[in-house]
Amino acid sequence: MDEATRLAHAYLAREVALGLEFVPRSVRPPPAPPARKERPAAVRQATDRPAVQALSDLLIEPEIGAASSLTELRGVLGDCSRCKLHGGRTNIVFGVGDENAELMFVGEGPGEDEDRQGEPFVGRAGRLLTDIITKGMGLDRADVYIANVVKCRPPGNRNPEPDEIVACEPFLARQIAIIRPKVLVTLGTFATQALLRNRVPISRQRGNWHDYNGVPVMPTFHPAYLLRNASGKRLVWEDIQQVMERLGLPVAKKG
Ligand code: SF4
């Protein structure tokens, strides 16, 4: 990244921190999505609606917008040093799963286990997410796609900072554009607020459908929260059942 881009990112991070988060999509047309599988009319219609665009998109590197596959996008990311998180990471945690997934989960950022293994959601919380996918939804983990808002571990598992989000979010946005899932599930407060660009508590957002550039979003609690608050599992199951219905998956009755 050259100096001008770095300065612009810092400026935008300040604007984001001040609460200025959106500009009309018409300021800069998005790159044409790659030709992909047909989606139901309702989803196509939603995708065609005018949407809003993050300020960071204005400075998106052309190579990010031009990447037409996850492999290409991973190549553009390279040995990334676009934000200060690069200094403390062991591995970049790009994302894992099916490029054609109909369901995509988005978390906050890698933890210690994820940083060590280079794969999202592999620790205790990750095993719980895997149970939700396999035992709850009847899918394989490989059927879905799992990614985070930032791809390097924040020190001490703190929340990612605005400049880090501004630097990394274009890669998540492009992953979503390439995968074009039918449903996005955001896990926890941070991922939900980052994707939906609000400050509303997760307890008030979960259980209701939202929209991310035409993709239906179901926020739910982070699996790590469920490890501390088992009572939240019932609510997550309710959210996941809504997702299953939207995807046309058979909803098994839980005992
Ligand atoms: S968090 Fe994202 S932008 Fe920052 S160094 Fe890691 S990959 Fe690059």
Coordinates of C-alpha atoms and ligand atoms in Angstrom, one line a residue:
M1 CA 0.0 0.0 0.0
D2 CA 1.5 3.4 -0.9
E3 CA 1.6 6.3 1.4
A4 CA -1.4 8.1 -0.1
T5 CA -3.6 5.1 0.4
R6 CA -2.3 4.6 3.9
L7 CA -3.1 8.2 4.8
A8 CA -6.5 7.9 3.2
H9 CA -7.2 4.7 5.2
A10 CA -6.2 6.6 8.4
Y11 CA -8.5 9.4 7.5
L12 CA -11.4 7.0 6.9
A13 CA -10.7 5.2 10.1
R14 CA -11.1 8.5 11.9
E15 CA -14.3 9.2 10.1
V16 CA -15.6 5.7 11.0
A17 CA -14.6 6.3 14.7
L18 CA -16.6 9.5 14.6
G19 CA -19.6 7.7 13.4
L20 CA -19.6 8.6 9.7
E21 CA -20.0 5.3 8.0
F22 CA -21.9 5.4 4.8
V23 CA -21.9 7.0 1.4
P24 CA -24.4 6.2 -1.4
R25 CA -23.3 3.3 -3.6
S26 CA -23.8 5.5 -6.6
V27 CA -20.5 7.3 -5.7
R28 CA -18.6 4.4 -7.1
P29 CA -20.2 1.5 -9.0
P30 CA -19.3 -1.9 -7.6
P31 CA -17.5 -4.3 -9.9
A32 CA -19.8 -6.7 -11.8
P33 CA -20.3 -9.9 -9.9
P34 CA -19.0 -13.0 -11.5
A35 CA -21.5 -15.2 -13.4
R36 CA -22.8 -17.6 -10.9
K37 CA -25.5 -20.1 -10.1
E38 CA -29.1 -18.9 -10.3
R39 CA -30.7 -17.7 -7.1
P40 CA -34.4 -17.6 -6.2
A41 CA -36.3 -14.5 -7.6
A42 CA -36.7 -13.1 -4.1
V43 CA -33.0 -13.1 -3.5
R44 CA -32.2 -11.7 -7.0
Q45 CA -34.6 -8.9 -6.4
A46 CA -33.1 -8.1 -3.1
T47 CA -29.6 -8.0 -4.6
D48 CA -30.7 -5.6 -7.3
R49 CA -31.9 -3.0 -4.8
P50 CA -29.8 0.1 -4.3
A51 CA -27.6 -0.4 -1.3
V52 CA -25.2 1.6 0.8
Q53 CA -21.5 1.2 0.7
A54 CA -18.8 1.6 3.4
L55 CA -16.5 4.5 3.0
S56 CA -13.6 2.0 3.0
D57 CA -15.0 0.7 -0.4
L58 CA -14.1 4.0 -2.0
L59 CA -10.5 3.1 -1.5
I60 CA -10.7 -0.5 -2.3
E61 CA -7.7 -1.7 -4.1
P62 CA -8.7 -2.5 -7.7
E63 CA -7.2 -6.0 -7.4
I64 CA -9.6 -6.8 -4.6
G65 CA -12.6 -5.8 -6.6
A66 CA -11.3 -7.7 -9.6
A67 CA -10.7 -11.0 -7.8
S68 CA -13.2 -13.4 -9.2
S69 CA -12.4 -16.4 -6.9
L70 CA -11.4 -16.9 -3.3
T71 CA -8.1 -18.3 -4.4
E72 CA -7.4 -15.1 -6.4
L73 CA -8.5 -13.0 -3.5
R74 CA -6.2 -14.9 -1.2
G75 CA -3.4 -14.1 -3.6
V76 CA -4.2 -10.4 -3.5
L77 CA -4.2 -10.5 0.3
G78 CA -0.7 -12.1 0.2
D79 CA 1.5 -11.7 3.3
C80 CA -0.7 -8.8 4.3
S81 CA 0.7 -5.9 6.3
R82 CA -2.2 -3.5 5.6
C83 CA -2.8 -2.9 9.3
K84 CA -1.0 -3.1 12.6
L85 CA -2.5 -6.6 13.4
H86 CA 0.0 -8.2 11.1
G87 CA 2.8 -7.7 13.6
G88 CA 1.3 -10.1 16.2
R89 CA -0.1 -12.9 14.0
T90 CA 1.2 -16.4 13.5
N91 CA -1.1 -17.1 10.5
I92 CA -3.6 -15.1 8.5
V93 CA -7.0 -16.7 9.0
F94 CA -8.5 -16.1 5.6
G95 CA -11.7 -18.3 5.8
V96 CA -12.6 -21.8 5.2
G97 CA -15.4 -23.8 3.4
D98 CA -17.3 -24.0 0.2
E99 CA -16.9 -21.2 -2.4
N100 CA -20.4 -22.1 -3.5
A101 CA -21.9 -22.2 0.0
E102 CA -25.4 -21.1 0.5
L103 CA -24.7 -20.3 4.1
M104 CA -21.9 -18.2 5.4
F105 CA -21.0 -17.5 9.1
V106 CA -19.0 -14.3 10.0
G107 CA -17.3 -13.9 13.3
E108 CA -15.2 -11.2 14.8
G109 CA -11.5 -12.2 14.5
P110 CA -9.2 -15.1 15.1
G111 CA -8.5 -16.2 18.6
E112 CA -5.4 -18.0 19.9
D113 CA -6.2 -21.5 18.4
E114 CA -7.3 -20.0 15.1
D115 CA -4.2 -17.9 14.9
R116 CA -2.0 -21.0 15.5
Q117 CA -3.9 -23.2 13.0
G118 CA -4.8 -20.6 10.4
E119 CA -8.4 -21.6 10.4
P120 CA -11.5 -19.9 11.8
F121 CA -13.5 -21.3 14.7
V122 CA -11.4 -24.3 15.7
G123 CA -11.2 -23.7 19.5
R124 CA -13.9 -24.5 22.1
A125 CA -16.2 -22.0 20.6
G126 CA -15.4 -23.3 17.1
R127 CA -16.4 -26.9 18.2
L128 CA -19.7 -25.5 19.4
L129 CA -20.2 -23.8 16.0
T130 CA -19.4 -27.1 14.3
D131 CA -22.0 -28.8 16.5
I132 CA -24.6 -26.2 15.4
I133 CA -23.8 -26.8 11.8
T134 CA -23.6 -30.6 11.9
K135 CA -25.9 -31.8 14.7
G136 CA -28.3 -28.8 14.6
M137 CA -28.5 -28.1 10.9
G138 CA -27.6 -31.5 9.5
L139 CA -24.9 -30.0 7.3
D140 CA -21.1 -30.7 7.0
R141 CA -18.8 -27.9 8.1
A142 CA -17.4 -28.1 4.6
D143 CA -20.8 -27.2 3.2
V144 CA -20.7 -23.7 4.6
Y145 CA -18.2 -20.9 4.5
I146 CA -16.7 -19.4 7.7
A147 CA -14.8 -16.1 7.9
N148 CA -14.1 -13.2 10.3
V149 CA -14.3 -9.4 10.0
V150 CA -10.5 -9.2 10.5
K151 CA -8.1 -12.0 9.4
C152 CA -5.3 -11.5 12.0
R153 CA -5.6 -12.0 15.8
P154 CA -6.1 -8.8 17.8
P155 CA -3.7 -8.9 20.8
G156 CA -5.3 -10.2 23.9
N157 CA -8.5 -11.0 22.0
R158 CA -9.5 -7.3 22.1
N159 CA -12.0 -6.0 19.6
P160 CA -10.6 -4.9 16.3
E161 CA -10.0 -1.2 16.0
P162 CA -11.5 1.1 13.3
D163 CA -8.4 1.4 11.2
E164 CA -8.0 -2.4 11.3
I165 CA -11.5 -2.9 10.2
V166 CA -11.1 -0.3 7.4
A167 CA -8.0 -2.1 6.2
C168 CA -9.4 -5.7 6.3
E169 CA -13.1 -5.3 5.6
P170 CA -12.8 -5.0 1.8
F171 CA -11.5 -8.6 1.8
L172 CA -14.6 -9.9 3.7
A173 CA -16.9 -7.8 1.5
R174 CA -15.3 -9.4 -1.6
Q175 CA -15.5 -12.9 -0.1
I176 CA -19.2 -12.3 0.4
A177 CA -19.6 -11.0 -3.2
I178 CA -17.7 -14.0 -4.6
I179 CA -19.6 -16.6 -2.5
R180 CA -23.0 -14.8 -2.8
P181 CA -24.5 -16.9 0.0
K182 CA -28.3 -17.1 0.3
V183 CA -27.9 -16.3 4.0
L184 CA -25.3 -14.7 6.2
V185 CA -25.2 -15.5 9.9
T186 CA -23.3 -13.0 12.0
L187 CA -21.9 -14.4 15.3
G188 CA -21.9 -12.0 18.2
T189 CA -22.0 -8.3 18.8
F190 CA -18.9 -7.2 17.0
A191 CA -19.4 -9.0 13.7
T192 CA -23.1 -8.0 13.6
Q193 CA -22.4 -4.3 14.3
A194 CA -19.5 -4.3 11.9
L195 CA -21.5 -5.8 9.0
L196 CA -24.8 -4.0 9.7
R197 CA -23.0 -0.8 10.6
N198 CA -24.8 0.1 13.7
R199 CA -24.3 0.1 17.5
V200 CA -27.4 -1.9 18.4
P201 CA -26.8 -4.6 21.0
I202 CA -26.9 -8.2 19.7
S203 CA -29.7 -9.0 22.1
R204 CA -31.9 -6.6 20.1
Q205 CA -30.7 -7.7 16.7
R206 CA -30.7 -11.4 17.0
G207 CA -33.7 -13.3 15.8
N208 CA -34.6 -10.8 13.2
W209 CA -33.7 -10.6 9.5
H210 CA -31.4 -7.8 8.3
D211 CA -29.8 -7.0 5.0
Y212 CA -26.2 -6.8 3.8
N213 CA -26.0 -5.6 0.2
G214 CA -29.0 -7.7 -0.6
V215 CA -28.0 -10.8 1.3
P216 CA -30.4 -11.7 4.2
V217 CA -28.5 -11.6 7.5
M218 CA -29.5 -13.4 10.7
P219 CA -27.5 -12.2 13.7
T220 CA -27.1 -14.6 16.7
F221 CA -25.0 -15.0 19.8
H222 CA -21.3 -15.9 19.4
P223 CA -20.6 -19.5 20.4
A224 CA -18.1 -18.2 23.0
Y225 CA -21.0 -16.5 24.7
L226 CA -22.9 -19.7 24.8
L227 CA -20.0 -21.4 26.5
R228 CA -20.5 -18.9 29.4
N229 CA -24.3 -18.7 29.1
A230 CA -25.9 -22.0 28.3
S231 CA -29.3 -20.4 28.5
G232 CA -28.6 -18.6 25.3
K233 CA -28.5 -21.9 23.4
R234 CA -32.3 -22.0 23.1
L235 CA -32.3 -18.5 21.5
V236 CA -29.5 -19.5 19.1
W237 CA -31.5 -22.6 18.1
E238 CA -34.5 -20.4 17.4
D239 CA -32.3 -18.2 15.1
I240 CA -30.8 -21.2 13.4
Q241 CA -34.2 -22.7 12.8
Q242 CA -35.2 -19.5 10.9
V243 CA -32.0 -19.8 8.8
M244 CA -32.8 -23.4 8.1
E245 CA -36.4 -22.5 7.0
R246 CA -35.0 -19.8 4.7
L247 CA -32.6 -22.3 3.2
G248 CA -35.3 -24.9 2.8
L249 CA -33.6 -27.3 5.2
P250 CA -35.8 -29.7 7.2
V251 CA -36.1 -28.4 10.8
A252 CA -35.7 -31.3 13.2
K253 CA -37.5 -31.0 16.5
K254 CA -35.1 -30.7 19.4
G255 CA -35.8 -32.7 22.5
Ligands
SF4_1 S1 -6.1 -7.9 9.8 FE1 -6.5 -7.9 7.6 S2 -5.7 -6.0 6.9 FE2 -4.8 -6.3 8.9 S3 -2.8 -7.3 8.5 FE3 -4.3 -8.9 8.8 S4 -5.1 -9.5 6.8 FE4 -4.0 -7.5 6.6

